[in-house]
Amino acid sequence: MKYYIFTIVYVLFFSFTALKAQEVEHVILISVDGFRPEFYKEEGWPAAHMKILAEKGVYADEVRTIFPSVTYPSHTTLSTGVFPADHGIFYNTEVMDNGKPGKWFYDFSQVKARTLWQAAKEKGWSTASVSWPVTVNNPYIDYNIPEIWSFENPADRRGATAEYATPEGLFEEVVSEATGKLDRDEYNLSSLRMDGNLGRIAAYLVEKYRPNLLTVHLPNTDGAQHKSGREGEEVKRAVAGADHAIGEIYDAVKRAGILDKTAIIITGDHGFVTTHTSISPNLWLKQNGLYDKAFFFSTGGSAFLHLRDKGDKNTVTRVKDMLLGLPMSQRSMFRVITGEMLTKMETVPGVSLAISANDGFCFDNESEGSLLREKTGGKHGYYPDFHNIYTGFIGFGAGFSSQKRITYMQMEDIPAMIAFLLKMELPDAKGVVYPGIMKNDKK
């Protein structure tokens, strides 16, 4: 839906032209990787800051993510308002000809859609970002600490981050002024210190530069749930760490004296499913003489059928028939995602068949060995039409109503909302701004 339609709807239905949202000068978008609405809705989760902001502001019971429900495509939808078919980030990584994952998507030139940062710069706003995926070499971010790592030693992110941070010297500045000296494991996913340090960096940027648009990605809750599933001590520790980082950012907004002009949005990229068994669907193709024609590429919860010959539609039919003809003991582990369902979700171009695992199951890219393997922990990537894979939403501060609950939202609604709050042009965004969640709405 076009941005100007949002404005017309508000004028016609609420008969006022001076929305409180027009007073917003700063928006902070915080993505908690693997964010689930239970974190702020249920007792037992150590998330005091999230819960207070949700109680005082606006929150959603669930937010439908995209397909595949994985980190990099989801974050690109959060920054563009469009789906993978339009923004060009289909998976976390490129797909190699042999069916294995290739390079991670990381360079901004790979994003094919207009972004919030571009819209902000055209409006004259200042921008900043901390550890947001696919932001390396982004010319629209004034203060950018991108998500990047050494390709030779992926556990060490410091050198690559310093190289690609903009302006030059920004990473050294935040280390000196915000985090203190960082050891390797204090700035990677092996330690909860990662979220803590990212929170300190974001807080520093708020106080020092007061950006009008700040995007922040906190990744540790994802790793904890991959390891432990939806529950467990490690997940609670990670949630507490993300919540503390959010508190750091909130306090920085107060110290900067801009709380009354700032909207804080907390959301995520996907939920999680607890697993016990991994399936190797490429073995089905091998057993039926189809692996030389196509391969399944796994995103964890789903697997997408890639044709070796793009025009070979006959193989798609043969694979679908094969899947439907499997023994019930295997057929009950997954469901077929048809071309119509893929089109609806505007997902990977050229793919007309996928499979999504049922509860407890996931997929891998193996083409040798056993069909089934023990796989305890958690996965995402599933077709997004059930609660556990959905993410959450909290909106607090300038422009938002108080004590409002939304039962259901869609991920693409969030960038449309940010464009509305900052009066920016994001005409291709496919989300909507819901009546009743903005201040002064009488609905």
Coordinates of N, CA and C in Angstrom, one line a residue, residues 217-310:
H217 N 20.6 -4.3 16.0 CA 20.3 -5.7 16.0 C 21.0 -6.4 17.1
L218 N 20.3 -7.1 18.0 CA 20.8 -7.8 19.1 C 20.7 -9.3 18.9
P219 N 21.8 -10.0 18.6 CA 21.7 -11.4 18.1 C 21.7 -12.5 19.1
N220 N 22.1 -12.3 20.4 CA 22.4 -13.4 21.3 C 21.2 -14.3 21.6
T221 N 20.0 -13.8 21.6 CA 18.8 -14.7 21.8 C 18.6 -15.7 20.8
D222 N 19.1 -15.5 19.6 CA 19.0 -16.4 18.5 C 19.9 -17.6 18.8
G223 N 21.2 -17.4 19.1 CA 22.1 -18.5 19.4 C 21.7 -19.3 20.6
A224 N 21.1 -18.7 21.6 CA 20.7 -19.5 22.8 C 19.5 -20.4 22.4
Q225 N 18.6 -20.0 21.6 CA 17.5 -20.8 21.2 C 17.9 -21.9 20.2
H226 N 18.9 -21.6 19.3 CA 19.4 -22.6 18.5 C 20.0 -23.8 19.3
K227 N 20.6 -23.4 20.4 CA 21.3 -24.4 21.3 C 20.3 -25.1 22.1
S228 N 19.3 -24.4 22.7 CA 18.5 -25.0 23.7 C 17.0 -25.2 23.4
G229 N 16.6 -24.7 22.2 CA 15.2 -24.7 21.9 C 14.5 -23.4 22.5
R230 N 13.2 -23.5 22.6 CA 12.5 -22.3 23.1 C 12.6 -22.0 24.6
E231 N 13.0 -23.0 25.4 CA 13.0 -22.8 26.8 C 14.5 -23.1 27.3
G232 N 14.7 -23.0 28.6 CA 16.0 -23.3 29.1 C 16.7 -22.1 29.7
E233 N 17.6 -22.4 30.6 CA 18.4 -21.4 31.3 C 19.1 -20.4 30.3
E234 N 19.7 -21.0 29.3 CA 20.5 -20.2 28.4 C 19.6 -19.2 27.7
V235 N 18.4 -19.6 27.4 CA 17.5 -18.6 26.7 C 17.1 -17.5 27.6
K236 N 16.9 -17.8 28.9 CA 16.5 -16.8 29.9 C 17.7 -15.8 30.1
R237 N 18.9 -16.4 30.1 CA 20.1 -15.5 30.2 C 20.2 -14.6 29.0
A238 N 20.0 -15.1 27.8 CA 20.1 -14.3 26.6 C 19.0 -13.2 26.6
V239 N 17.8 -13.6 27.0 CA 16.7 -12.6 27.1 C 17.0 -11.5 28.1
A240 N 17.6 -11.9 29.2 CA 18.0 -10.9 30.2 C 19.0 -9.9 29.7
G241 N 20.0 -10.5 28.9 CA 21.0 -9.7 28.3 C 20.5 -8.7 27.3
A242 N 19.6 -9.2 26.4 CA 19.0 -8.3 25.4 C 18.2 -7.2 26.1
D243 N 17.5 -7.6 27.2 CA 16.6 -6.6 27.9 C 17.5 -5.5 28.6
H244 N 18.7 -6.0 29.1 CA 19.6 -5.0 29.7 C 20.1 -4.0 28.6
A245 N 20.4 -4.5 27.4 CA 20.9 -3.6 26.4 C 19.8 -2.6 26.0
I246 N 18.5 -3.1 26.0 CA 17.4 -2.2 25.7 C 17.3 -1.1 26.8
G247 N 17.6 -1.5 28.0 CA 17.6 -0.5 29.1 C 18.7 0.5 29.0
E248 N 19.9 0.1 28.5 CA 21.0 1.0 28.3 C 20.6 2.1 27.2
I249 N 19.9 1.6 26.2 CA 19.5 2.5 25.1 C 18.4 3.5 25.6
Y250 N 17.5 3.0 26.4 CA 16.4 3.8 26.9 C 17.0 4.9 27.8
D251 N 17.9 4.5 28.7 CA 18.5 5.5 29.6 C 19.3 6.5 28.8
A252 N 20.0 6.1 27.7 CA 20.7 7.1 26.9 C 19.8 8.1 26.3
V253 N 18.6 7.7 25.9 CA 17.6 8.6 25.3 C 17.2 9.6 26.4
K254 N 17.0 9.1 27.6 CA 16.7 10.1 28.7 C 17.8 11.0 29.0
R255 N 19.0 10.5 29.0 CA 20.2 11.4 29.3 C 20.4 12.4 28.2
A256 N 20.0 12.0 27.0 CA 20.2 13.0 25.8 C 19.1 14.0 25.8
G257 N 18.1 13.9 26.7 CA 17.0 14.9 26.7 C 16.0 14.8 25.6
I258 N 15.9 13.7 24.9 CA 15.0 13.6 23.7 C 13.9 12.5 23.9
L259 N 13.6 12.1 25.2 CA 12.7 11.1 25.4 C 11.3 11.4 24.9
D260 N 10.9 12.7 25.1 CA 9.5 13.1 24.6 C 9.4 13.2 23.1
K261 N 10.5 13.1 22.4 CA 10.5 13.2 20.9 C 10.9 11.9 20.3
T262 N 11.0 10.8 21.1 CA 11.6 9.6 20.6 C 10.6 8.5 20.6
A263 N 10.4 7.7 19.5 CA 9.6 6.5 19.5 C 10.6 5.3 19.5
I264 N 10.4 4.4 20.4 CA 11.2 3.2 20.5 C 10.4 2.0 20.1
I265 N 10.9 1.3 19.1 CA 10.2 0.1 18.6 C 11.1 -1.1 18.9
I266 N 10.5 -2.2 19.5 CA 11.2 -3.4 19.7 C 10.5 -4.5 19.0
T267 N 11.2 -5.2 18.1 CA 10.6 -6.3 17.4 C 11.7 -7.4 17.1
G268 N 11.5 -8.3 16.2 CA 12.4 -9.3 15.9 C 12.3 -9.8 14.5
D269 N 13.0 -10.9 14.1 CA 13.0 -11.4 12.8 C 12.2 -12.7 12.6
H270 N 12.0 -13.4 13.7 CA 11.3 -14.7 13.6 C 11.2 -15.3 15.0
G271 N 10.4 -16.3 15.2 CA 10.3 -17.0 16.5 C 11.2 -18.2 16.4
F272 N 10.8 -19.3 17.1 CA 11.6 -20.5 17.2 C 10.7 -21.7 17.4
V273 N 11.2 -22.9 16.9 CA 10.6 -24.2 17.1 C 11.6 -25.1 17.7
T274 N 11.2 -25.8 18.7 CA 12.1 -26.8 19.4 C 12.2 -28.0 18.6
T275 N 13.4 -28.5 18.3 CA 13.5 -29.7 17.4 C 14.1 -30.9 18.1
H276 N 13.8 -32.1 17.5 CA 14.5 -33.3 18.0 C 15.1 -34.1 16.8
T277 N 14.7 -33.8 15.6 CA 15.1 -34.6 14.4 C 15.3 -33.8 13.2
S278 N 16.5 -34.0 12.5 CA 16.7 -33.3 11.2 C 16.5 -34.3 10.1
I279 N 15.9 -33.8 9.0 CA 15.6 -34.6 7.8 C 16.6 -34.1 6.7
S280 N 17.1 -35.1 5.9 CA 17.9 -34.8 4.7 C 17.1 -35.0 3.5
P281 N 16.4 -34.0 3.0 CA 15.5 -34.3 1.8 C 16.2 -34.6 0.5
N282 N 17.5 -34.2 0.4 CA 18.2 -34.5 -0.8 C 18.4 -36.0 -1.0
L283 N 18.3 -36.8 0.1 CA 18.4 -38.2 0.0 C 17.1 -38.8 -0.7
W284 N 16.0 -38.2 -0.5 CA 14.8 -38.6 -1.2 C 15.0 -38.4 -2.7
L285 N 15.6 -37.2 -3.1 CA 15.8 -37.0 -4.5 C 16.8 -38.0 -5.1
K286 N 17.8 -38.3 -4.3 CA 18.8 -39.3 -4.8 C 18.2 -40.7 -5.0
Q287 N 17.4 -41.1 -4.0 CA 16.8 -42.4 -4.0 C 15.8 -42.6 -5.2
N288 N 15.3 -41.5 -5.7 CA 14.3 -41.5 -6.8 C 14.9 -41.0 -8.1
G289 N 16.2 -40.9 -8.2 CA 16.9 -40.5 -9.4 C 16.6 -39.1 -9.9
L290 N 16.4 -38.2 -8.9 CA 16.1 -36.8 -9.2 C 17.2 -35.8 -8.8
Y291 N 18.2 -36.3 -8.1 CA 19.2 -35.3 -7.5 C 20.0 -34.7 -8.6
D292 N 20.1 -35.3 -9.8 CA 20.8 -34.7 -10.9 C 20.0 -33.6 -11.6
K293 N 18.7 -33.6 -11.2 CA 17.8 -32.6 -11.8 C 17.5 -31.4 -10.9
A294 N 17.6 -31.6 -9.6 CA 17.3 -30.6 -8.6 C 17.9 -30.9 -7.3
F295 N 17.9 -29.9 -6.4 CA 18.3 -30.1 -5.0 C 17.5 -29.2 -4.1
F296 N 17.3 -29.7 -2.8 CA 16.7 -28.9 -1.8 C 17.7 -28.1 -1.1
F297 N 17.4 -26.8 -0.9 CA 18.3 -25.9 -0.1 C 17.6 -25.6 1.2
S298 N 18.2 -26.0 2.3 CA 17.6 -25.9 3.6 C 17.8 -24.5 4.2
T299 N 16.7 -24.0 4.9 CA 16.8 -22.8 5.7 C 16.5 -23.2 7.2
G300 N 16.7 -24.5 7.5 CA 16.4 -24.9 8.9 C 15.0 -25.5 8.9
G301 N 14.0 -24.7 9.1 CA 12.6 -25.1 9.2 C 12.0 -25.5 7.8
S302 N 12.6 -25.0 6.7 CA 12.0 -25.3 5.4 C 13.2 -25.7 4.5
A303 N 12.8 -26.2 3.3 CA 13.8 -26.5 2.2 C 13.1 -26.1 0.9
F304 N 13.9 -25.4 0.1 CA 13.4 -24.9 -1.2 C 14.0 -25.7 -2.3
L305 N 13.1 -26.1 -3.3 CA 13.6 -26.9 -4.4 C 14.2 -26.0 -5.5
H306 N 15.5 -26.2 -5.8 CA 16.2 -25.4 -6.8 C 16.4 -26.4 -8.0
L307 N 16.0 -26.0 -9.2 CA 16.2 -26.8 -10.4 C 17.6 -26.5 -10.9
R308 N 18.3 -27.5 -11.4 CA 19.6 -27.4 -12.0 C 19.4 -26.8 -13.4
D309 N 18.3 -27.1 -14.1 CA 17.9 -26.5 -15.3 C 16.6 -25.6 -15.0
K310 N 16.7 -24.3 -15.0 CA 15.6 -23.4 -14.6 C 14.3 -23.7 -15.3

